[in-house]
mmCIF file of C-alpha atoms in Angstrom:
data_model
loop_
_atom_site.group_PDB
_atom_site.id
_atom_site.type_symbol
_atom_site.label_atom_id
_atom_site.label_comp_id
_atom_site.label_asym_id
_atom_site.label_seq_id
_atom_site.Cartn_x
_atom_site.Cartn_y
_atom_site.Cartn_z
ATOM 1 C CA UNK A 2 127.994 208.272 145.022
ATOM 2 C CA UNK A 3 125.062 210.645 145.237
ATOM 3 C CA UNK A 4 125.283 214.727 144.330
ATOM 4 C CA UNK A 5 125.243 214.507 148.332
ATOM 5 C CA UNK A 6 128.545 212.895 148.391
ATOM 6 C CA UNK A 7 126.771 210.035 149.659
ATOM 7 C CA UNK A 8 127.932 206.121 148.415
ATOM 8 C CA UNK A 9 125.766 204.080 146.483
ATOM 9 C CA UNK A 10 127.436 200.885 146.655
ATOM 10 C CA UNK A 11 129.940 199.571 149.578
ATOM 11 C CA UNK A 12 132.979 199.463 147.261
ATOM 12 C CA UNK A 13 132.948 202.324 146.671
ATOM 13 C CA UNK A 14 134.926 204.544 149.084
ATOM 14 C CA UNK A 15 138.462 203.525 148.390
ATOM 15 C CA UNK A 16 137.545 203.441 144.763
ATOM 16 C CA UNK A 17 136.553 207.215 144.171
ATOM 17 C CA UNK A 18 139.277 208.089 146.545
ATOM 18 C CA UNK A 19 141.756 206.248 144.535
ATOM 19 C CA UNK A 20 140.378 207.623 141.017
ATOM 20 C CA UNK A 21 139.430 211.385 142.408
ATOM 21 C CA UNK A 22 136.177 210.998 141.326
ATOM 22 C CA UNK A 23 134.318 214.167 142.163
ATOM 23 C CA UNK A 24 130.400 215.401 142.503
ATOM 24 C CA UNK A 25 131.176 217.026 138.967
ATOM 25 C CA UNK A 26 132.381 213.929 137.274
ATOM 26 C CA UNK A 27 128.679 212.298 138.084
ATOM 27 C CA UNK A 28 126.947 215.040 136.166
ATOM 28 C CA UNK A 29 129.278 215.152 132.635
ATOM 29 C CA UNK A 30 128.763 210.795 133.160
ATOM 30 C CA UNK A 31 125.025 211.360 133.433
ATOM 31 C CA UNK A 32 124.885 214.392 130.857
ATOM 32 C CA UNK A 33 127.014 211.999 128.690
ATOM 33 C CA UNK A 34 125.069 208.786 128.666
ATOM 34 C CA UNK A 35 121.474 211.434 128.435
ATOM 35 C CA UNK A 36 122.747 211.885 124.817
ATOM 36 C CA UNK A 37 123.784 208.423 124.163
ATOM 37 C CA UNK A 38 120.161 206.982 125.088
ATOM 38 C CA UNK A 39 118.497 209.821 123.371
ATOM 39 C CA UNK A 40 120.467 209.346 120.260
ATOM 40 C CA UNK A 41 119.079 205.667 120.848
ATOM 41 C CA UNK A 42 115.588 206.581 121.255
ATOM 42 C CA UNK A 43 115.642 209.029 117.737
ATOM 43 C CA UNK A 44 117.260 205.643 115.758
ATOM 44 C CA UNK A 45 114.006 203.440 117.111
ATOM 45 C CA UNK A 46 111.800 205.875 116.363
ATOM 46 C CA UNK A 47 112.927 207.097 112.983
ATOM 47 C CA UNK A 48 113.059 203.697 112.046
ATOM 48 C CA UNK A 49 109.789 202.816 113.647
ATOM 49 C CA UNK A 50 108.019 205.814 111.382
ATOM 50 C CA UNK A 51 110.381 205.048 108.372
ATOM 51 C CA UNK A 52 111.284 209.112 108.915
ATOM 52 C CA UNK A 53 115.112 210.196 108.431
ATOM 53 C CA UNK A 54 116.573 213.012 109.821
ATOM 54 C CA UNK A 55 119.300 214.136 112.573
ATOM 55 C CA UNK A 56 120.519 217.169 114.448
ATOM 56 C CA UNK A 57 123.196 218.768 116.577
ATOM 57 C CA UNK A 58 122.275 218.930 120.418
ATOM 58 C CA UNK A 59 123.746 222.236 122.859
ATOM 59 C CA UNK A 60 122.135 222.121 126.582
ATOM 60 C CA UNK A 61 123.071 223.725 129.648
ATOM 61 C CA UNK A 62 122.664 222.797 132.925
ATOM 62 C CA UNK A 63 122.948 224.627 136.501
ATOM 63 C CA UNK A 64 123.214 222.339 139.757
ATOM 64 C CA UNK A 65 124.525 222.804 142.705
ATOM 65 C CA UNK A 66 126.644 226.147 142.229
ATOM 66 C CA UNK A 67 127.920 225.023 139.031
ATOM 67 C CA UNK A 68 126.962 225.253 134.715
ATOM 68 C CA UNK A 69 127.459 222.333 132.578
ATOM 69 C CA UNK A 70 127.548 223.241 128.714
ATOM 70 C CA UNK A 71 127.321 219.758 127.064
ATOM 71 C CA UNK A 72 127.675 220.263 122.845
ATOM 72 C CA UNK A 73 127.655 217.354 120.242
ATOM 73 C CA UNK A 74 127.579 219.748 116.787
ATOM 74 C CA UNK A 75 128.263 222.552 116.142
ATOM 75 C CA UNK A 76 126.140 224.908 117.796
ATOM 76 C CA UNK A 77 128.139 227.420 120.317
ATOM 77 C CA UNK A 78 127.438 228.749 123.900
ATOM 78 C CA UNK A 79 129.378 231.514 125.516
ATOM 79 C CA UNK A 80 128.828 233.997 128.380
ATOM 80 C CA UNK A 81 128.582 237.526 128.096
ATOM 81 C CA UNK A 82 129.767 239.512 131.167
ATOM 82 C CA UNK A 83 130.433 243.346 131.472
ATOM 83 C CA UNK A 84 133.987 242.900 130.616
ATOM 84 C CA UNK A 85 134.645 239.244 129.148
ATOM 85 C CA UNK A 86 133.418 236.899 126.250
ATOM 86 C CA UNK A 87 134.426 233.444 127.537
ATOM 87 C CA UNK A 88 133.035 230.666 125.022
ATOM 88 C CA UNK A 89 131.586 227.577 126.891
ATOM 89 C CA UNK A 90 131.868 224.799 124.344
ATOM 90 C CA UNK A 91 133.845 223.653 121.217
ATOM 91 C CA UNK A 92 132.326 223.513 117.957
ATOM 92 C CA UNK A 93 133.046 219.378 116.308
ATOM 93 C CA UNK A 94 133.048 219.281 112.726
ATOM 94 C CA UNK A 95 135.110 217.052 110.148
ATOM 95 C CA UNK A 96 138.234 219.146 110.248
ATOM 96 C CA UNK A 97 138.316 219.820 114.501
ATOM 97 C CA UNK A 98 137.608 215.929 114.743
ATOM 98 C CA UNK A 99 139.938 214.596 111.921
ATOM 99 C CA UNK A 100 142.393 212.420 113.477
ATOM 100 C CA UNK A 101 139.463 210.294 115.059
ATOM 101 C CA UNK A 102 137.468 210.012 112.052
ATOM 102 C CA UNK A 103 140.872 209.048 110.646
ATOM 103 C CA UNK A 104 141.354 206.166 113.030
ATOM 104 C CA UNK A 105 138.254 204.854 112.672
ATOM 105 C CA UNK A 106 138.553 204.361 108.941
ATOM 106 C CA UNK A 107 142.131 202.926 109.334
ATOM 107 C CA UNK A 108 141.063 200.700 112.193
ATOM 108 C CA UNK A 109 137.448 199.998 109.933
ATOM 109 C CA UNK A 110 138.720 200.834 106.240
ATOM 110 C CA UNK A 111 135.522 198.099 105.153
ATOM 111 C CA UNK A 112 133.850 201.753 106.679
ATOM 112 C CA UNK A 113 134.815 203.247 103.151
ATOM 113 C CA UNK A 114 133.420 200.603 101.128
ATOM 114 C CA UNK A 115 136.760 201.301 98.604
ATOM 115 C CA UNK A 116 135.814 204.459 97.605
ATOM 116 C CA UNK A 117 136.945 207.065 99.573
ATOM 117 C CA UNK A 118 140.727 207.336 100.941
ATOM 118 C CA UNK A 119 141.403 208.229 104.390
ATOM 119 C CA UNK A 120 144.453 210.397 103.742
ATOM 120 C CA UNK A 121 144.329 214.130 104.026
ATOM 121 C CA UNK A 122 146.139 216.491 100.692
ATOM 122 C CA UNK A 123 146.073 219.807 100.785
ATOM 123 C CA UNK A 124 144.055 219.470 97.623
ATOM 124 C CA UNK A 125 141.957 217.052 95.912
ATOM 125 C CA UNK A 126 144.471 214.984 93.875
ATOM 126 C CA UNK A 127 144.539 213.866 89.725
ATOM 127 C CA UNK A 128 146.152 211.799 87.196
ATOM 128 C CA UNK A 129 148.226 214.231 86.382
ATOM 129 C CA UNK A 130 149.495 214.020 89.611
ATOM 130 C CA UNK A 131 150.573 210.544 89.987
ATOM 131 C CA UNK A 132 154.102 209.561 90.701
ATOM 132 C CA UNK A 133 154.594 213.137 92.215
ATOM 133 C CA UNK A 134 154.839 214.323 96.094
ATOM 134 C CA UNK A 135 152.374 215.883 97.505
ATOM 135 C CA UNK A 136 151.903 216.423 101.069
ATOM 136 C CA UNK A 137 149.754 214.596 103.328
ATOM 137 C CA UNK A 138 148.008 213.619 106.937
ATOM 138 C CA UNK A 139 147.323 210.294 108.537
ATOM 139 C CA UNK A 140 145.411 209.523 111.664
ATOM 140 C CA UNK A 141 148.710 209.532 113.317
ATOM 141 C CA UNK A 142 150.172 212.690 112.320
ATOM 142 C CA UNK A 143 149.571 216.170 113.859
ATOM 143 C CA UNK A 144 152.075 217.708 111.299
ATOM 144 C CA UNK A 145 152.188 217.214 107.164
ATOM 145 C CA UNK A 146 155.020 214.802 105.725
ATOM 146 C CA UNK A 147 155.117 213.968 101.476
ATOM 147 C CA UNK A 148 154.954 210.881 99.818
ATOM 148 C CA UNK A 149 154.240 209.694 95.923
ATOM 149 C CA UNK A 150 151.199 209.504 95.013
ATOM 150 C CA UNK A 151 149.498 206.603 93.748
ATOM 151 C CA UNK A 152 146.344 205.125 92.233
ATOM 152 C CA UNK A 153 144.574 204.863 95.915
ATOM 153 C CA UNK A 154 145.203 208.726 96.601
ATOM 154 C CA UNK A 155 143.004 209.605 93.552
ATOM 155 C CA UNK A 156 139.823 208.595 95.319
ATOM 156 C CA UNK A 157 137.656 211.423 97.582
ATOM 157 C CA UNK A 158 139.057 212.212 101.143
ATOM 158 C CA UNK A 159 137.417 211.191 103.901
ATOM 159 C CA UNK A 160 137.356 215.126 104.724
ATOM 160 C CA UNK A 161 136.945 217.166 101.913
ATOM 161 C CA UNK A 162 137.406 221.483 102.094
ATOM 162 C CA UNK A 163 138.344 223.725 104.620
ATOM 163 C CA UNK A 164 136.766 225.609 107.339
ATOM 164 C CA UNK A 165 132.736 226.020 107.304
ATOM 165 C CA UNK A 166 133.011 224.168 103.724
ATOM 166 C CA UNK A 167 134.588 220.895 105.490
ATOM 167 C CA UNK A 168 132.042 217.619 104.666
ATOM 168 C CA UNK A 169 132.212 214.424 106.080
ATOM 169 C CA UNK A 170 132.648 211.628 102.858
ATOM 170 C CA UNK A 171 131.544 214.789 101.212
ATOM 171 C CA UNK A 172 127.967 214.970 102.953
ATOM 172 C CA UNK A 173 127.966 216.008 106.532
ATOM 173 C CA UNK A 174 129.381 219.423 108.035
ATOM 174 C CA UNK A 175 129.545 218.108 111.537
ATOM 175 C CA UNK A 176 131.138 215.007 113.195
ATOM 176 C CA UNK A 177 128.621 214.761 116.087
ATOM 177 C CA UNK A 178 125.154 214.818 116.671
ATOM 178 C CA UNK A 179 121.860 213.075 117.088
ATOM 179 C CA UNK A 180 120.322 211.043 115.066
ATOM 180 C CA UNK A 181 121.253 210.739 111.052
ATOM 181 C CA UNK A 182 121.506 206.619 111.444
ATOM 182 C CA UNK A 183 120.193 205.734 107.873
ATOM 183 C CA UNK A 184 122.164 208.559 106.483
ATOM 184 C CA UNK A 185 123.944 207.515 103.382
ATOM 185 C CA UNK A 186 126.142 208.922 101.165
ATOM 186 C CA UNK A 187 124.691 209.967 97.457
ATOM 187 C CA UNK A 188 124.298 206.893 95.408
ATOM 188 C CA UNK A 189 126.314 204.566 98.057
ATOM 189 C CA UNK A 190 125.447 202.192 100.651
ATOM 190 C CA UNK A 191 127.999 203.742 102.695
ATOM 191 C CA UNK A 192 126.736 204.900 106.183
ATOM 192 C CA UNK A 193 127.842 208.184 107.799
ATOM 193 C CA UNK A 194 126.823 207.073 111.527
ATOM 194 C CA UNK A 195 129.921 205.269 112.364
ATOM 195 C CA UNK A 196 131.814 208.672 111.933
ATOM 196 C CA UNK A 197 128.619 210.198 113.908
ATOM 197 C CA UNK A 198 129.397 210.725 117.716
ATOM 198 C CA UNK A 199 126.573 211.443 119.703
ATOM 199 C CA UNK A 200 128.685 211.893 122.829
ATOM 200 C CA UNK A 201 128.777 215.475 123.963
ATOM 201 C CA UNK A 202 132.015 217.606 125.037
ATOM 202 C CA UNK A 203 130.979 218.856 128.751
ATOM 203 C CA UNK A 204 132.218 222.042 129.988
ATOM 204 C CA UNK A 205 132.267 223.243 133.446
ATOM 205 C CA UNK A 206 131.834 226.328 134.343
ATOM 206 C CA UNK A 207 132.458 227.262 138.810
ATOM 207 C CA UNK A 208 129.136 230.035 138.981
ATOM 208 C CA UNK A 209 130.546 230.011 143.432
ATOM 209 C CA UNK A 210 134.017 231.385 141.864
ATOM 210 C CA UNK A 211 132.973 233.207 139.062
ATOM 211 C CA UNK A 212 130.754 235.518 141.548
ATOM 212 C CA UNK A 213 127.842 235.720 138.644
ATOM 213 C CA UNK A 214 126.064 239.355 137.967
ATOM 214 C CA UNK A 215 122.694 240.651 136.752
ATOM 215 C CA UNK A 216 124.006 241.702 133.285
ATOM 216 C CA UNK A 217 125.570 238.273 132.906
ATOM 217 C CA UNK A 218 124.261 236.172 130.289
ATOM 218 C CA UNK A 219 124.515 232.984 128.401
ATOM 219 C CA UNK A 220 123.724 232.991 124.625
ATOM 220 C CA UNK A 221 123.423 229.673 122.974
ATOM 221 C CA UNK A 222 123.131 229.407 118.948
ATOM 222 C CA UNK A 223 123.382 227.529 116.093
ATOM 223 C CA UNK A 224 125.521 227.873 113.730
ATOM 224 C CA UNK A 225 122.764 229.929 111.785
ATOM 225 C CA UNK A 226 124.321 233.124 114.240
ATOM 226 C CA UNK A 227 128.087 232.143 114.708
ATOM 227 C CA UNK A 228 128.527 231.689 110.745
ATOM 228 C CA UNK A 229 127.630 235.218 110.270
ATOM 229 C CA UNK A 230 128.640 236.846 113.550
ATOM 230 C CA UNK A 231 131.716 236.377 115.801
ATOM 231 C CA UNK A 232 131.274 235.702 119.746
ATOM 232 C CA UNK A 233 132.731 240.061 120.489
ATOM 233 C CA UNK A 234 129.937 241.178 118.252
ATOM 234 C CA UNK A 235 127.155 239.223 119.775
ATOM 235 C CA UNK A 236 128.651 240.155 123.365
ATOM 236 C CA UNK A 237 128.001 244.006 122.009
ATOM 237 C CA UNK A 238 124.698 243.497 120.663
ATOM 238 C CA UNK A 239 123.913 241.666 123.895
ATOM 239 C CA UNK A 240 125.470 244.326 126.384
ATOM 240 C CA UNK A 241 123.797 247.112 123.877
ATOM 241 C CA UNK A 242 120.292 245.704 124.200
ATOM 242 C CA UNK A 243 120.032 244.932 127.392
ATOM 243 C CA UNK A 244 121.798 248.800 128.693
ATOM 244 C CA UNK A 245 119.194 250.143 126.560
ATOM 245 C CA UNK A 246 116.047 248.345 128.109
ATOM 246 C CA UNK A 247 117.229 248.784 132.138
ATOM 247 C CA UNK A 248 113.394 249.256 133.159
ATOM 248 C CA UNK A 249 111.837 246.794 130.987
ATOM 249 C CA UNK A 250 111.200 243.733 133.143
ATOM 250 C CA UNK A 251 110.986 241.739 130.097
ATOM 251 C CA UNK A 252 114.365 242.402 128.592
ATOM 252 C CA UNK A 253 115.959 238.989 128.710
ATOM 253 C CA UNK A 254 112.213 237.421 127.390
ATOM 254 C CA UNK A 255 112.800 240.643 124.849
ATOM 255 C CA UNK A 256 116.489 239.965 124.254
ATOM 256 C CA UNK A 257 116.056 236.443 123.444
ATOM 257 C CA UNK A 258 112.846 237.352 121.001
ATOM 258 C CA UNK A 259 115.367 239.858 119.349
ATOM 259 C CA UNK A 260 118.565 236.853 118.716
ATOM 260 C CA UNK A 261 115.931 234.288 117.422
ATOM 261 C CA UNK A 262 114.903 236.862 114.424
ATOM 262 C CA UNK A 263 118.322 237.896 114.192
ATOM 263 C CA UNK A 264 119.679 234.013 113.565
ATOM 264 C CA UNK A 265 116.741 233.243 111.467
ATOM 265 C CA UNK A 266 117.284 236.330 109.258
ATOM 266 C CA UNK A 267 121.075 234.975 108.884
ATOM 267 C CA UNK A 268 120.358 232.067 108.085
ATOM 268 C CA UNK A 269 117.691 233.203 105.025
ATOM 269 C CA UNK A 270 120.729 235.709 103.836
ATOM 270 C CA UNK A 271 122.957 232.879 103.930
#
């Protein structure tokens, strides 16, 4: 099936009709499989240069009446209108992703080489504590349960700290991203990039419905601006600036000038 509706193949009619695919569902497919093949193309050539290296990945895209906000990191979009913030992605880091990372070590635990446990405590256990409960998260559990601990509990979590201090086997901030495939951790051979997703999350967003106005706008940052300011305050900056410079026919060139010193200067203070 084309964007035109159109069908590629012969068989496939009844098919899309029986699955409800829709126009939308071809762009998040072809928005998804974009980051898979580019996350392909930075492991050849890293390895081709002998260079290492990754990053996070936030693009939007407007076709046909509609924005796609596809995110693998933890860089944020959201859309500033006159009288709403409404946040256009989801941030993916160790804690937001845990139960998958869990999984994959309990379905891999060769993954963890014997030196980390997959097991979540609400603090990093010692020998003092063994023998005692303590409570605790598996792969399978969306609430906390106890049990004793022993000798195997004592090694590093899989996810280590809370909130913007979360790491990945006590290395990596995010669970998704581009790139990063000889990243190891300190001292190890143990590879992050089976944890790594570079699959993005795709958000749609109706522009037909939402009846879009000048003053609208999309900011998209990295986490340089969101770990220092929340989505209302940028939406009043925004709204602030852009009031201020009606006449200027440059504003949103001006505006965009204005956020890329403010997250740079954040990210120095930081």
């Amino acid at each position: 099936m084309h964007l035109s509706g159109c069908c590629v193949c012969p068989s496939d009619p009844q098919f899309v009709e029986e699955k409800g695919i829709r126009t939308e569902d071809l762009v998040i497919g072809a928005l998804e499989s974009a980051f898979q093949e580019c996350d392909e193309v930075i492991g050849r050539e890293l390895e081709a240069s002998g260079q290492v290296g990754g990053c996070t990945a936030l693009v939007a895209v407007s076709l046909k009446g509609k924005l796609y906000v596809a995110n693998a990191g933890d860089s944020r979009a959201i859309l500033v209108r006159r009288d709403e913030v409404r946040p256009l992605s989801s941030e993916f880091t160790p804690e937001t992703e845990r139960q998958r990372i869990q999984q994959l070590a309990f379905i891999y635990p060769e993954l963890l080489a014997g030196e980390f446990t997959r097991l979540e405590f609400p603090r990093r256990l010692k020998g003092d504590d063994l023998g005692q409960k303590v409570l605790f998260r598996d792969h399978h559990m969306s609430g906390w349960s106890y049990k004793c601990v022993e000798k195997s509990d004592l090694k590093y979590p899989l996810i280590h700290g809370q909130g913007r201090q979360a790491r990945l086997l006590g290395t990596l901030a995010v669970s998704r991203g581009l790139g990063d495939h000889q990243l190891r951790v300190l001292d190890t051979n143990i590879q992050l990039k089976p944890f790594l997703l570079s699959v993005p999350q795709v958000t749609v967003l109706n522009m037909d419905q939402l009846e879009p106005q000048e003053e609208d706008v999309v900011v998209m940052a990295t986490d340089g601006l969101w770990d220092v300011l929340s989505n209302e305050q940028v939406a009043r900056l925004v709204r602030s600036f852009l009031l201020g410079n009606r006449e200027d026919p440059h504003r949103y060139c001006s505006c965009w000038s204005a956020w890329t010193w403010v997250s740079t200067s954040s990210s120095i203070k930081k």
